[in-house]
Each structure stands twice: as C-alpha cells, then as structure tokens.
Tab-separated table of N, CA and C in Angstrom:
chain	number	residue	atom	x	y	z
A	1	MET	N	28.943	-11.975	57.735
A	1	MET	CA	28.182	-11.855	58.918
A	1	MET	C	27.638	-13.323	59.410
A	2	ALA	N	27.119	-13.959	58.203
A	2	ALA	CA	26.533	-15.335	58.437
A	2	ALA	C	27.515	-16.249	58.943
A	3	ASP	N	28.887	-16.004	58.352
A	3	ASP	CA	29.875	-16.733	58.758
A	3	ASP	C	30.268	-16.593	60.255
A	4	ASP	N	30.133	-15.258	60.775
A	4	ASP	CA	30.452	-14.879	61.989
A	4	ASP	C	29.478	-15.498	63.043
A	5	ASP	N	28.246	-15.598	62.579
A	5	ASP	CA	27.077	-16.214	63.465
A	5	ASP	C	27.317	-17.617	63.637
A	6	LEU	N	27.817	-18.336	62.590
A	6	LEU	CA	28.138	-19.751	62.486
A	6	LEU	C	29.194	-20.031	63.354
A	7	ASP	N	30.274	-19.165	63.334
A	7	ASP	CA	31.366	-19.428	64.192
A	7	ASP	C	31.179	-19.277	65.728
A	8	ASP	N	30.157	-18.343	66.132
A	8	ASP	CA	29.795	-18.029	67.398
A	8	ASP	C	28.977	-19.250	67.758
A	9	ASP	N	27.998	-19.692	66.914
A	9	ASP	CA	27.315	-20.839	67.471
A	9	ASP	C	28.078	-22.080	67.585
A	10	MET	N	29.085	-22.293	66.772
A	10	MET	CA	29.918	-23.445	66.982
A	10	MET	C	30.664	-23.314	68.267
A	11	ASP	N	31.249	-22.058	68.549
A	11	ASP	CA	31.886	-21.821	69.789
A	11	ASP	C	31.007	-22.264	70.980
A	12	ASP	N	29.678	-21.739	70.790
A	12	ASP	CA	28.694	-22.175	71.983
A	12	ASP	C	28.473	-23.535	72.049
A	13	ASP	N	28.612	-24.208	71.103
A	13	ASP	CA	28.287	-25.738	70.943
A	13	ASP	C	29.456	-26.324	71.714
A	14	GLU	N	30.693	-25.914	71.336
A	14	GLU	CA	31.874	-26.541	71.990
A	14	GLU	C	31.920	-26.288	73.475
A	15	ASP	N	31.489	-25.190	73.911
A	15	ASP	CA	31.415	-24.742	75.410
A	15	ASP	C	30.509	-25.754	76.123
A	16	LEU	N	29.350	-25.813	75.328
A	16	LEU	CA	28.174	-26.781	75.946
A	16	LEU	C	28.665	-28.204	75.989
A	17	ASP	N	29.430	-28.575	74.892
A	17	ASP	CA	29.963	-29.940	75.069
A	17	ASP	C	31.086	-30.196	76.077
A	18	ASP	N	31.880	-29.118	76.345
A	18	ASP	CA	32.870	-29.185	77.338
A	18	ASP	C	32.219	-29.413	78.669
A	19	GLU	N	31.293	-28.560	78.967
A	19	GLU	CA	30.591	-28.586	80.170
A	19	GLU	C	29.668	-30.015	80.414
A	20	GLU	N	29.179	-30.474	79.368
A	20	GLU	CA	28.572	-31.660	79.452
A	20	GLU	C	29.485	-32.682	79.721
A	21	GLY	N	30.563	-32.702	78.816
A	21	GLY	CA	31.533	-33.874	79.153
A	21	GLY	C	32.078	-33.767	80.492
A	22	GLY	N	32.465	-32.553	80.993
A	22	GLY	CA	32.985	-32.595	82.338
A	22	GLY	C	32.090	-32.884	83.275
A	23	SER	N	30.796	-32.586	83.116
A	23	SER	CA	29.743	-33.122	84.419
A	23	SER	C	29.357	-34.474	83.995
A	24	GLY	N	29.466	-34.886	82.910
A	24	GLY	CA	29.056	-36.347	82.648
A	24	GLY	C	30.130	-37.351	83.275
A	25	GLY	N	31.407	-37.004	83.075
A	25	GLY	CA	32.402	-37.701	83.557
A	25	GLY	C	32.364	-37.822	85.053
A	26	GLY	N	32.065	-36.639	85.671
A	26	GLY	CA	32.104	-36.586	87.169
A	26	GLY	C	30.950	-37.184	87.605
A	27	GLY	N	29.745	-37.214	86.913
A	27	GLY	CA	28.495	-37.959	87.437
A	27	GLY	C	28.768	-39.396	87.317
A	28	GLY	N	29.663	-40.036	86.572
A	28	GLY	CA	29.964	-41.433	86.472
A	28	GLY	C	30.836	-41.532	87.639
A	29	LYS	N	31.779	-40.661	87.954
A	29	LYS	CA	32.664	-41.015	89.156
A	29	LYS	C	31.984	-40.868	90.554
A	30	LYS	N	30.819	-39.930	90.549
A	30	LYS	CA	29.974	-39.868	91.678
A	30	LYS	C	29.247	-41.036	91.868
A	31	LYS	N	28.696	-41.583	90.709
A	31	LYS	CA	27.866	-42.903	90.938
A	31	LYS	C	28.787	-43.992	91.514
A	32	ILE	N	30.183	-44.130	91.083
A	32	ILE	CA	31.037	-45.123	91.587
A	32	ILE	C	31.075	-44.903	92.918
A	33	LEU	N	31.480	-43.802	93.320
A	33	LEU	CA	31.892	-43.490	94.772
A	33	LEU	C	30.466	-43.649	95.615
A	34	MET	N	29.377	-43.411	95.062
A	34	MET	CA	28.037	-43.508	95.901
A	34	MET	C	27.799	-45.044	96.137
A	35	LEU	N	28.300	-45.985	95.204
A	35	LEU	CA	28.112	-47.257	95.265
A	35	LEU	C	29.306	-47.870	96.164
A	36	ALA	N	30.463	-47.480	95.981
A	36	ALA	CA	31.643	-48.014	96.481
A	36	ALA	C	31.800	-47.685	98.116
A	37	ILE	N	31.310	-46.580	98.425
A	37	ILE	CA	31.471	-46.029	99.927
A	37	ILE	C	30.605	-47.091	100.815
A	38	PRO	N	29.301	-47.071	100.655
A	38	PRO	CA	28.480	-47.862	101.269
A	38	PRO	C	29.054	-49.426	101.334
A	39	LEU	N	29.361	-49.858	100.170
A	39	LEU	CA	29.864	-51.272	99.986
A	39	LEU	C	30.972	-51.508	101.025
A	40	VAL	N	31.945	-50.512	100.858
A	40	VAL	CA	33.271	-50.716	101.760
A	40	VAL	C	32.693	-50.636	103.335
A	41	LEU	N	31.845	-49.629	103.608
A	41	LEU	CA	31.365	-49.534	104.995
A	41	LEU	C	30.718	-51.004	105.358
A	42	ILE	N	29.936	-51.658	104.526
A	42	ILE	CA	29.175	-52.817	104.918
A	42	ILE	C	30.232	-53.778	105.189
A	43	ILE	N	31.154	-53.983	104.306
A	43	ILE	CA	32.120	-55.033	104.303
A	43	ILE	C	33.016	-54.890	105.555
A	44	GLY	N	33.411	-53.640	105.860
A	44	GLY	CA	34.161	-53.335	107.079
A	44	GLY	C	33.294	-53.700	108.262
A	45	GLY	N	32.090	-53.292	108.364
A	45	GLY	CA	31.220	-53.505	109.464
A	45	GLY	C	31.045	-55.045	109.642
A	46	ALA	N	30.937	-55.997	108.578
A	46	ALA	CA	30.627	-57.388	108.680
A	46	ALA	C	32.000	-57.857	109.149
A	47	ALA	N	33.159	-57.391	108.798
A	47	ALA	CA	34.396	-57.960	109.142
A	47	ALA	C	34.815	-57.669	110.674
A	48	GLY	N	34.339	-56.460	111.085
A	48	GLY	CA	34.380	-56.253	112.551
A	48	GLY	C	33.612	-56.957	113.304
A	49	ALA	N	32.297	-57.211	113.033
A	49	ALA	CA	31.479	-57.921	113.673
A	49	ALA	C	31.952	-59.443	113.782
A	50	TYR	N	32.397	-59.832	112.656
A	50	TYR	CA	32.977	-61.156	112.650
A	50	TYR	C	34.024	-61.482	113.495
A	51	PHE	N	35.063	-60.624	113.604
A	51	PHE	CA	36.152	-60.773	114.386
A	51	PHE	C	35.960	-60.329	115.837
A	52	THR	N	35.039	-59.478	116.179
A	52	THR	CA	34.766	-59.328	117.555
A	52	THR	C	33.794	-60.463	118.312
A	53	GLY	N	33.355	-61.258	117.356
A	53	GLY	CA	32.528	-62.634	117.951
A	53	GLY	C	30.990	-62.118	117.838
A	54	LEU	N	30.713	-61.026	117.304
A	54	LEU	CA	29.321	-60.610	117.362
A	54	LEU	C	28.425	-61.686	116.480
A	55	LEU	N	28.981	-62.218	115.387
A	55	LEU	CA	28.227	-63.040	114.516
A	55	LEU	C	28.202	-64.571	114.914
A	56	ASP	N	29.118	-64.834	115.966
A	56	ASP	CA	29.182	-66.382	116.435
A	56	ASP	C	27.967	-67.030	116.629
A	57	PRO	N	26.965	-66.380	117.221
A	57	PRO	CA	25.604	-67.046	117.461
A	57	PRO	C	24.938	-67.309	116.140
A	58	LEU	N	25.199	-66.435	115.306
A	58	LEU	CA	24.391	-66.521	113.739
A	58	LEU	C	24.946	-67.660	112.979
A	59	ILE	N	26.251	-67.750	112.944
A	59	ILE	CA	27.083	-68.692	112.020
A	59	ILE	C	27.324	-70.137	112.830
A	60	GLY	N	27.035	-70.287	114.203
A	60	GLY	CA	27.240	-71.479	114.918
A	60	GLY	C	28.816	-71.673	115.234
A	61	ALA	N	29.554	-70.750	115.503
A	61	ALA	CA	30.828	-70.809	115.735
A	61	ALA	C	30.958	-71.415	117.117
A	62	GLU	N	30.117	-71.244	118.020
A	62	GLU	CA	30.353	-71.733	119.346
A	62	GLU	C	30.270	-73.159	119.383
A	63	GLU	N	29.314	-73.844	118.432
A	63	GLU	CA	29.406	-75.358	118.536
A	63	GLU	C	30.760	-75.818	117.916
A	64	SER	N	31.317	-75.316	117.048
A	64	SER	CA	32.536	-75.801	116.339
A	64	SER	C	33.768	-75.553	117.234
A	65	ALA	N	33.674	-74.563	118.035
A	65	ALA	CA	34.856	-74.324	119.029
A	65	ALA	C	34.686	-75.244	119.975
A	66	GLU	N	33.600	-75.851	120.498
A	66	GLU	CA	33.498	-76.604	121.446
A	66	GLU	C	33.912	-78.173	120.882
A	67	GLY	N	33.565	-78.329	119.815
A	67	GLY	CA	33.840	-79.683	119.175
A	67	GLY	C	35.404	-79.793	118.933
A	68	GLU	N	36.129	-78.709	118.625
A	68	GLU	CA	37.510	-78.660	118.291
A	68	GLU	C	38.277	-78.921	119.669
A	69	GLY	N	37.795	-78.559	120.853
A	69	GLY	CA	38.509	-78.514	122.145
A	69	GLY	C	38.353	-79.806	122.754
A	70	GLY	N	37.049	-80.495	122.362
A	70	GLY	CA	36.908	-82.020	122.881
A	70	GLY	C	37.687	-82.850	122.251
A	71	GLU	N	38.009	-82.718	120.793
A	71	GLU	CA	38.889	-83.690	120.157
A	71	GLU	C	40.245	-83.557	120.595
A	72	GLY	N	40.835	-82.446	120.441
A	72	GLY	CA	42.369	-82.336	120.777
A	72	GLY	C	42.867	-82.251	122.042
A	73	GLY	N	41.979	-82.310	123.028
A	73	GLY	CA	42.359	-82.030	124.400
A	73	GLY	C	43.188	-83.121	125.101
A	74	GLU	N	43.757	-82.933	126.147
A	74	GLU	CA	44.621	-84.068	126.836
A	74	GLU	C	43.611	-84.919	127.728
A	75	GLY	N	42.346	-84.689	127.667
A	75	GLY	CA	41.572	-85.452	128.681
A	75	GLY	C	41.346	-86.896	128.220
A	76	GLY	N	41.746	-87.199	127.045
A	76	GLY	CA	41.836	-88.700	126.738
A	76	GLY	C	40.315	-89.251	126.337
A	77	GLY	N	39.371	-88.313	126.062
A	77	GLY	CA	38.003	-88.708	125.849
A	77	GLY	C	37.038	-88.736	126.922
A	78	GLU	N	37.444	-88.213	128.196
A	78	GLU	CA	36.667	-88.259	129.381
A	78	GLU	C	35.630	-87.088	129.098
A	79	ALA	N	34.378	-87.355	129.717
A	79	ALA	CA	33.320	-86.477	129.806
A	79	ALA	C	33.704	-85.092	130.615
A	80	ALA	N	33.433	-83.844	129.995
A	80	ALA	CA	33.671	-82.921	130.682
A	80	ALA	C	32.786	-82.494	131.795
A	81	GLY	N	33.122	-82.615	132.798
A	81	GLY	CA	32.337	-82.492	134.173
A	81	GLY	C	32.812	-81.205	134.907
A	82	PRO	N	32.200	-80.978	135.943
A	82	PRO	CA	32.520	-79.789	136.865
A	82	PRO	C	33.967	-80.013	137.464
A	83	VAL	N	34.863	-78.914	137.462
A	83	VAL	CA	36.084	-79.015	138.045
A	83	VAL	C	35.856	-78.947	139.690
A	84	ALA	N	36.992	-79.415	140.323
A	84	ALA	CA	36.885	-79.224	141.767
A	84	ALA	C	38.357	-78.509	142.091
A	85	PHE	N	38.097	-77.938	143.324
A	85	PHE	CA	39.191	-77.210	144.005
A	85	PHE	C	39.593	-77.687	145.288
A	86	THR	N	40.978	-77.727	145.523
A	86	THR	CA	41.376	-77.975	146.966
A	86	THR	C	42.387	-76.936	147.360
A	87	ASP	N	42.277	-76.454	148.499
A	87	ASP	CA	43.168	-75.477	149.198
A	87	ASP	C	44.330	-75.951	149.770
A	88	LEU	N	45.477	-75.431	149.607
A	88	LEU	CA	46.731	-75.807	150.123
A	88	LEU	C	47.070	-74.932	151.412
A	89	PRO	N	47.643	-75.442	152.458
A	89	PRO	CA	47.826	-74.550	153.705
A	89	PRO	C	48.719	-73.290	153.222
A	90	GLU	N	48.655	-72.312	153.989
A	90	GLU	CA	49.331	-71.086	153.786
A	90	GLU	C	50.704	-71.612	153.986
A	91	ILE	N	51.604	-70.770	153.073
A	91	ILE	CA	53.066	-71.197	152.939
A	91	ILE	C	53.703	-69.616	153.193
A	92	LEU	N	54.726	-69.713	154.166
A	92	LEU	CA	55.260	-68.551	154.529
A	92	LEU	C	56.817	-68.998	154.508
A	93	VAL	N	57.656	-68.256	153.500
A	93	VAL	CA	59.122	-68.539	153.333
A	93	VAL	C	59.877	-67.290	153.332
A	94	ASN	N	61.122	-67.467	153.532
A	94	ASN	CA	62.166	-66.465	153.329
A	94	ASN	C	62.515	-66.385	152.011
A	95	LEU	N	62.557	-65.086	151.475
A	95	LEU	CA	63.114	-65.026	149.893
A	95	LEU	C	64.543	-64.906	149.821
A	96	ASN	N	65.165	-65.309	148.806
A	96	ASN	CA	66.585	-65.189	148.605
A	96	ASN	C	67.024	-63.747	148.484
A	97	THR	N	67.735	-63.079	149.482
A	97	THR	CA	68.173	-61.821	149.450
A	97	THR	C	69.798	-61.729	149.428
A	98	THR	N	70.374	-60.593	148.915
A	98	THR	CA	71.790	-60.406	149.019
A	98	THR	C	72.176	-59.687	150.163
A	99	GLY	N	71.284	-58.800	150.709
A	99	GLY	CA	71.620	-57.869	151.699
A	99	GLY	C	71.414	-58.469	153.012
A	100	ARG	N	71.434	-57.606	154.168
A	100	ARG	CA	71.161	-58.318	155.395
A	100	ARG	C	69.574	-58.263	155.782
A	101	LYS	N	68.853	-57.232	154.956
A	101	LYS	CA	67.249	-57.250	155.159
A	101	LYS	C	66.938	-58.449	154.588
A	102	SER	N	65.822	-59.233	155.453
A	102	SER	CA	65.326	-60.478	154.869
A	102	SER	C	63.882	-59.933	154.369
A	103	SER	N	63.573	-60.714	153.330
A	103	SER	CA	62.087	-60.579	152.832
A	103	SER	C	61.329	-61.816	152.891
A	104	PHE	N	60.008	-61.641	153.054
A	104	PHE	CA	59.178	-62.880	153.250
A	104	PHE	C	58.174	-63.011	152.078
A	105	LEU	N	57.762	-64.121	151.819
A	105	LEU	CA	56.520	-64.338	150.907
A	105	LEU	C	55.563	-65.261	151.669
A	106	LYS	N	54.388	-64.720	151.726
A	106	LYS	CA	53.171	-65.487	152.279
A	106	LYS	C	52.258	-65.701	151.202
A	107	ILE	N	51.956	-66.899	150.990
A	107	ILE	CA	51.267	-67.264	149.725
A	107	ILE	C	50.009	-68.492	150.224
A	108	ARG	N	48.950	-68.176	149.729
A	108	ARG	CA	47.922	-69.216	149.774
A	108	ARG	C	47.490	-69.409	148.475
A	109	VAL	N	47.154	-70.760	148.053
A	109	VAL	CA	46.910	-71.203	146.649
A	109	VAL	C	45.833	-72.418	146.763
A	110	SER	N	45.102	-72.318	145.714
A	110	SER	CA	44.069	-73.282	145.559
A	110	SER	C	44.250	-74.017	144.213
A	111	LEU	N	44.259	-75.389	144.340
A	111	LEU	CA	44.629	-76.008	142.991
A	111	LEU	C	43.321	-76.563	142.347
A	112	GLU	N	43.213	-76.489	140.970
A	112	GLU	CA	42.084	-76.839	140.072
A	112	GLU	C	42.431	-78.149	139.815
A	113	VAL	N	41.389	-79.200	139.970
A	113	VAL	CA	41.645	-80.613	139.611
A	113	VAL	C	40.458	-80.926	138.501
A	114	PRO	N	40.639	-81.891	137.756
A	114	PRO	CA	39.470	-82.089	136.757
A	114	PRO	C	38.160	-82.510	137.286
A	115	ASN	N	38.220	-83.243	138.445
A	115	ASN	CA	36.884	-83.634	139.063
A	115	ASN	C	37.056	-84.037	140.622
A	116	ALA	N	36.078	-84.034	141.330
A	116	ALA	CA	36.101	-84.283	142.774
A	116	ALA	C	36.778	-85.693	143.031
A	117	LEU	N	36.835	-86.633	142.286
A	117	LEU	CA	37.531	-87.816	142.738
A	117	LEU	C	38.932	-87.794	142.702
A	118	GLU	N	39.515	-86.741	141.984
A	118	GLU	CA	41.076	-86.413	141.950
A	118	GLU	C	41.329	-85.656	143.201
A	119	VAL	N	40.395	-84.983	143.821
A	119	VAL	CA	40.784	-84.006	145.017
A	119	VAL	C	41.410	-84.953	146.124
A	120	ASP	N	40.809	-86.174	146.373
A	120	ASP	CA	41.377	-87.082	147.412
A	120	ASP	C	42.804	-87.471	147.171
A	121	LYS	N	43.048	-87.783	145.823
A	121	LYS	CA	44.505	-88.094	145.467
A	121	LYS	C	45.401	-87.040	145.678
A	122	VAL	N	44.927	-85.749	145.585
A	122	VAL	CA	45.871	-84.558	145.567
A	122	VAL	C	46.022	-84.352	147.118
A	123	VAL	N	45.051	-84.470	147.810
A	123	VAL	CA	45.179	-84.239	149.345
A	123	VAL	C	46.011	-85.331	149.964
A	124	ALA	N	46.077	-86.528	149.475
A	124	ALA	CA	46.911	-87.606	149.979
A	124	ALA	C	48.358	-87.176	149.901
A	125	VAL	N	48.769	-86.506	148.883
A	125	VAL	CA	50.147	-86.348	148.533
A	125	VAL	C	50.420	-84.554	148.847
A	126	GLN	N	49.593	-84.099	149.620
A	126	GLN	CA	49.713	-82.640	149.814
A	126	GLN	C	51.076	-82.260	150.446
A	127	ASP	N	51.686	-82.957	151.290
A	127	ASP	CA	52.971	-82.598	152.019
A	127	ASP	C	53.997	-82.770	150.878
A	128	ARG	N	53.906	-83.530	150.066
A	128	ARG	CA	54.932	-83.468	148.934
A	128	ARG	C	54.855	-82.273	147.939
A	129	VAL	N	53.474	-81.891	147.830
A	129	VAL	CA	53.270	-80.504	147.123
A	129	VAL	C	53.829	-79.355	147.804
A	130	VAL	N	53.481	-79.089	149.162
A	130	VAL	CA	53.938	-78.241	149.842
A	130	VAL	C	55.492	-78.068	149.854
A	131	ASP	N	56.161	-79.333	150.100
A	131	ASP	CA	57.519	-79.296	150.093
A	131	ASP	C	58.154	-78.829	148.697
A	132	ALA	N	57.684	-79.201	147.802
A	132	ALA	CA	58.082	-78.718	146.400
A	132	ALA	C	58.002	-77.303	146.204
A	133	PHE	N	56.837	-76.736	146.611
A	133	PHE	CA	56.722	-75.273	146.565
A	133	PHE	C	57.671	-74.706	147.314
A	134	GLN	N	57.804	-75.144	148.656
A	134	GLN	CA	58.736	-74.309	149.590
A	134	GLN	C	60.204	-74.292	149.020
A	135	VAL	N	60.738	-75.455	148.503
A	135	VAL	CA	62.033	-75.490	147.816
A	135	VAL	C	62.092	-74.589	146.714
A	136	TYR	N	61.136	-74.347	145.990
A	136	TYR	CA	61.278	-73.400	144.708
A	136	TYR	C	61.111	-72.070	145.362
A	137	LEU	N	60.202	-71.703	146.159
A	137	LEU	CA	59.989	-70.284	146.541
A	137	LEU	C	61.157	-69.663	147.407
A	138	ARG	N	61.921	-70.714	148.332
A	138	ARG	CA	62.925	-70.053	148.953
A	138	ARG	C	63.970	-69.448	147.997
A	139	GLU	N	64.207	-69.921	146.728
A	139	GLU	CA	65.336	-69.552	145.873
A	139	GLU	C	64.664	-68.294	145.044
A	140	LEU	N	63.434	-67.832	145.198
A	140	LEU	CA	63.054	-66.623	144.499
A	140	LEU	C	63.744	-65.327	145.158
A	141	ARG	N	63.749	-64.296	144.436
A	141	ARG	CA	64.162	-63.003	144.832
A	141	ARG	C	62.767	-62.113	144.699
A	142	VAL	N	62.752	-61.003	145.494
A	142	VAL	CA	61.725	-60.072	145.134
A	142	VAL	C	61.522	-59.800	143.773
A	143	GLU	N	62.782	-59.415	143.141
A	143	GLU	CA	62.533	-58.987	141.744
A	143	GLU	C	61.741	-60.011	140.751
A	144	ASP	N	62.009	-61.369	141.238
A	144	ASP	CA	61.313	-62.407	140.396
A	144	ASP	C	59.743	-62.361	140.475
A	145	LEU	N	59.217	-61.626	141.518
A	145	LEU	CA	57.687	-61.781	141.673
A	145	LEU	C	57.027	-60.300	141.377
A	146	LYS	N	57.901	-59.486	140.732
A	146	LYS	CA	57.262	-58.177	140.380
A	146	LYS	C	56.596	-58.273	138.959
A	147	GLY	N	55.465	-57.622	138.961
A	147	GLY	CA	54.650	-57.408	137.789
A	147	GLY	C	53.972	-58.542	137.364
A	148	SER	N	53.024	-58.580	136.240
A	148	SER	CA	52.326	-59.610	135.913
A	148	SER	C	53.046	-60.770	135.265
A	149	ALA	N	54.219	-60.342	134.645
A	149	ALA	CA	55.097	-61.448	134.077
A	149	ALA	C	55.697	-62.317	134.993
A	150	GLY	N	56.092	-61.705	136.271
A	150	GLY	CA	56.548	-62.404	137.432
A	150	GLY	C	55.445	-63.395	138.096
A	151	MET	N	54.261	-62.877	138.116
A	151	MET	CA	53.010	-63.794	138.703
A	151	MET	C	52.694	-64.904	137.540
A	152	TYR	N	53.010	-64.615	136.428
A	152	TYR	CA	52.708	-65.684	135.377
A	152	TYR	C	53.809	-66.823	135.522
A	153	ARG	N	55.051	-66.309	135.555
A	153	ARG	CA	56.130	-67.258	135.675
A	153	ARG	C	55.897	-68.032	136.926
A	154	LEU	N	55.646	-67.410	138.070
A	154	LEU	CA	55.402	-68.279	139.266
A	154	LEU	C	54.282	-69.271	139.126
A	155	ARG	N	53.139	-68.875	138.502
A	155	ARG	CA	52.016	-69.673	138.342
A	155	ARG	C	52.505	-70.929	137.472
A	156	GLU	N	53.163	-70.563	136.358
A	156	GLU	CA	53.590	-71.845	135.634
A	156	GLU	C	54.614	-72.786	136.237
A	157	GLU	N	55.636	-72.089	137.027
A	157	GLU	CA	56.454	-72.994	137.754
A	157	GLU	C	55.700	-73.710	138.908
A	158	LEU	N	54.960	-73.210	139.606
A	158	LEU	CA	54.123	-74.082	140.613
A	158	LEU	C	53.196	-75.106	140.021
A	159	LEU	N	52.751	-74.703	138.845
A	159	LEU	CA	51.940	-75.769	138.045
A	159	LEU	C	52.720	-77.065	137.550
A	160	ALA	N	53.907	-76.746	137.205
A	160	ALA	CA	54.830	-77.783	136.650
A	160	ALA	C	55.160	-78.585	138.025
A	161	ARG	N	55.419	-78.159	138.952
A	161	ARG	CA	55.921	-78.697	140.313
A	161	ARG	C	54.755	-79.468	140.865
A	162	VAL	N	53.690	-78.997	140.859
A	162	VAL	CA	52.539	-79.782	141.472
A	162	VAL	C	52.162	-80.827	140.583
A	163	ASN	N	52.196	-80.693	139.261
A	163	ASN	CA	52.065	-81.856	138.375
A	163	ASN	C	53.044	-83.041	138.576
A	164	ALA	N	54.227	-82.614	138.856
A	164	ALA	CA	55.276	-83.754	139.028
A	164	ALA	C	55.075	-84.432	140.366
A	165	ALA	N	54.612	-83.502	141.479
A	165	ALA	CA	54.383	-84.221	142.781
A	165	ALA	C	53.060	-85.175	142.788
A	166	VAL	N	51.928	-84.780	142.048
A	166	VAL	CA	50.838	-85.470	142.144
A	166	VAL	C	50.529	-86.491	141.061
A	167	ALA	N	51.650	-86.763	140.197
A	167	ALA	CA	51.313	-87.530	138.832
A	167	ALA	C	50.959	-88.938	139.485
A	168	PRO	N	50.068	-89.559	138.772
A	168	PRO	CA	49.477	-89.410	137.319
A	168	PRO	C	48.301	-88.535	137.387
A	169	VAL	N	47.811	-87.840	138.512
A	169	VAL	CA	46.867	-86.894	138.582
A	169	VAL	C	47.366	-85.686	137.763
A	170	LYS	N	46.453	-85.074	137.082
A	170	LYS	CA	46.798	-83.764	136.427
A	170	LYS	C	46.010	-82.725	137.000
A	171	VAL	N	46.848	-81.651	137.611
A	171	VAL	CA	46.222	-80.467	138.123
A	171	VAL	C	46.172	-79.396	136.816
A	172	ASN	N	44.834	-78.752	136.796
A	172	ASN	CA	44.626	-77.943	135.735
A	172	ASN	C	45.215	-76.610	135.887
A	173	ASP	N	45.093	-76.122	137.122
A	173	ASP	CA	45.575	-74.739	137.267
A	173	ASP	C	46.014	-74.406	138.759
A	174	VAL	N	46.841	-73.444	139.006
A	174	VAL	CA	47.098	-73.035	140.438
A	174	VAL	C	46.514	-71.668	140.599
A	175	LEU	N	45.747	-71.381	141.422
A	175	LEU	CA	44.995	-70.160	141.672
A	175	LEU	C	45.625	-69.510	142.979
A	176	PHE	N	45.889	-68.160	142.807
A	176	PHE	CA	46.327	-67.533	143.911
A	176	PHE	C	45.172	-66.991	144.719
A	177	LYS	N	45.147	-67.205	145.966
A	177	LYS	CA	44.138	-66.757	146.814
A	177	LYS	C	44.599	-65.578	147.677
A	178	GLU	N	45.965	-65.527	148.048
A	178	GLU	CA	46.703	-64.513	148.599
A	178	GLU	C	48.084	-64.657	148.469
A	179	MET	N	48.700	-63.473	148.283
A	179	MET	CA	50.139	-63.481	148.060
A	179	MET	C	50.602	-62.074	148.522
A	180	LEU	N	51.584	-62.204	149.626
A	180	LEU	CA	52.082	-60.904	150.221
A	180	LEU	C	53.613	-61.168	150.081
A	181	VAL	N	54.238	-60.048	149.648
A	181	VAL	CA	55.656	-60.038	149.720
A	181	VAL	C	56.043	-58.890	150.620
A	182	GLN	N	56.887	-59.093	151.632
A	182	GLN	CA	57.275	-58.129	152.652
A	182	GLN	C	58.678	-58.120	152.900
C-alpha cells in the first residue's frame, strides 16, 4: 500500500511538472511576443513617418534637399530668384486628319522663364516660337492629344521647341492656360 501511495504521489508530481513545463514554456513565448509586437509596431510606424516625410522637419531633410538642388542644377550658380511668366498669343490650328471631317486645336500657353530679365528676350523672338509651335501642332492627330500621357508628350515637345527657338535663354516650363480640341 505504501508503494501504491508513492506511485500515486510520483504520478501527481509528473502531472504537475508537465503543467508547469507547458505553462513555463508558453510564458516565455508570451513574454517574447509581448516585447516583439510593440517593437515591430514602433519600427513600422517610424519607417512610415520617415517615408511619408513627417520626420523631415525633425531631422532637417529640407535643408539637405535644398542644398542638393542648388549644387547639381543647370543654373550655373545663379541665385534662385522668383520666376517670371509670359503669355503667348492664342494659337488655332487644323489637326492632321485622314477623313473629310476637320479637327481644330485651340491652345493658349504661358512660358515660365528663370527671371524677369529673360522675359524681354523671349518676347523679342515670340514670332519664332509661335511658328515653331504651329508647324508641330499641325502634324498632330486627335489621338495624340488624348489622356494625360498625350498632354505630357505635348508639353515636353513644346518645351523642347521653345528652348530651341529662344536659345541661349532657357524656358523652365510650358503651362497650358487653355486647350480645346474640336
């Protein structure tokens, strides 16, 4: 009988050991998870704030971005001043069509130049710019002007043509004020 009691006591001890071992191992895993989850969330939040630009004022990224733009730009070391704009006259051209129905393009653009001193130089050769635009625009089809990709290609092409016409002055951008395809 004493042996039976000892066997029962030993079985109870083994059951207790199994329960403690199971909960002890789980407790260690819980502690790791309780530390790892907040750590991952904090790192993820910090990375998200960094990539969205929320941390730029804190880490001074605005100053370094301005410094990089000033060094590698095409301005040749000129001081960054206010830009100036000049409007071109309205241009109305026939578009290139294959059928009998004719299509028209009516466009008004504004040119962005680096400073007000350059505006006079651009206005002096304005007729040359309008001629370059008309020659190009007459060869366009309605399909060429569809969508944002068409507008982007048109802007890039007009910018290249205006810079060729007004060289050595550099035009920064061509801005569309009105564009009507009929």
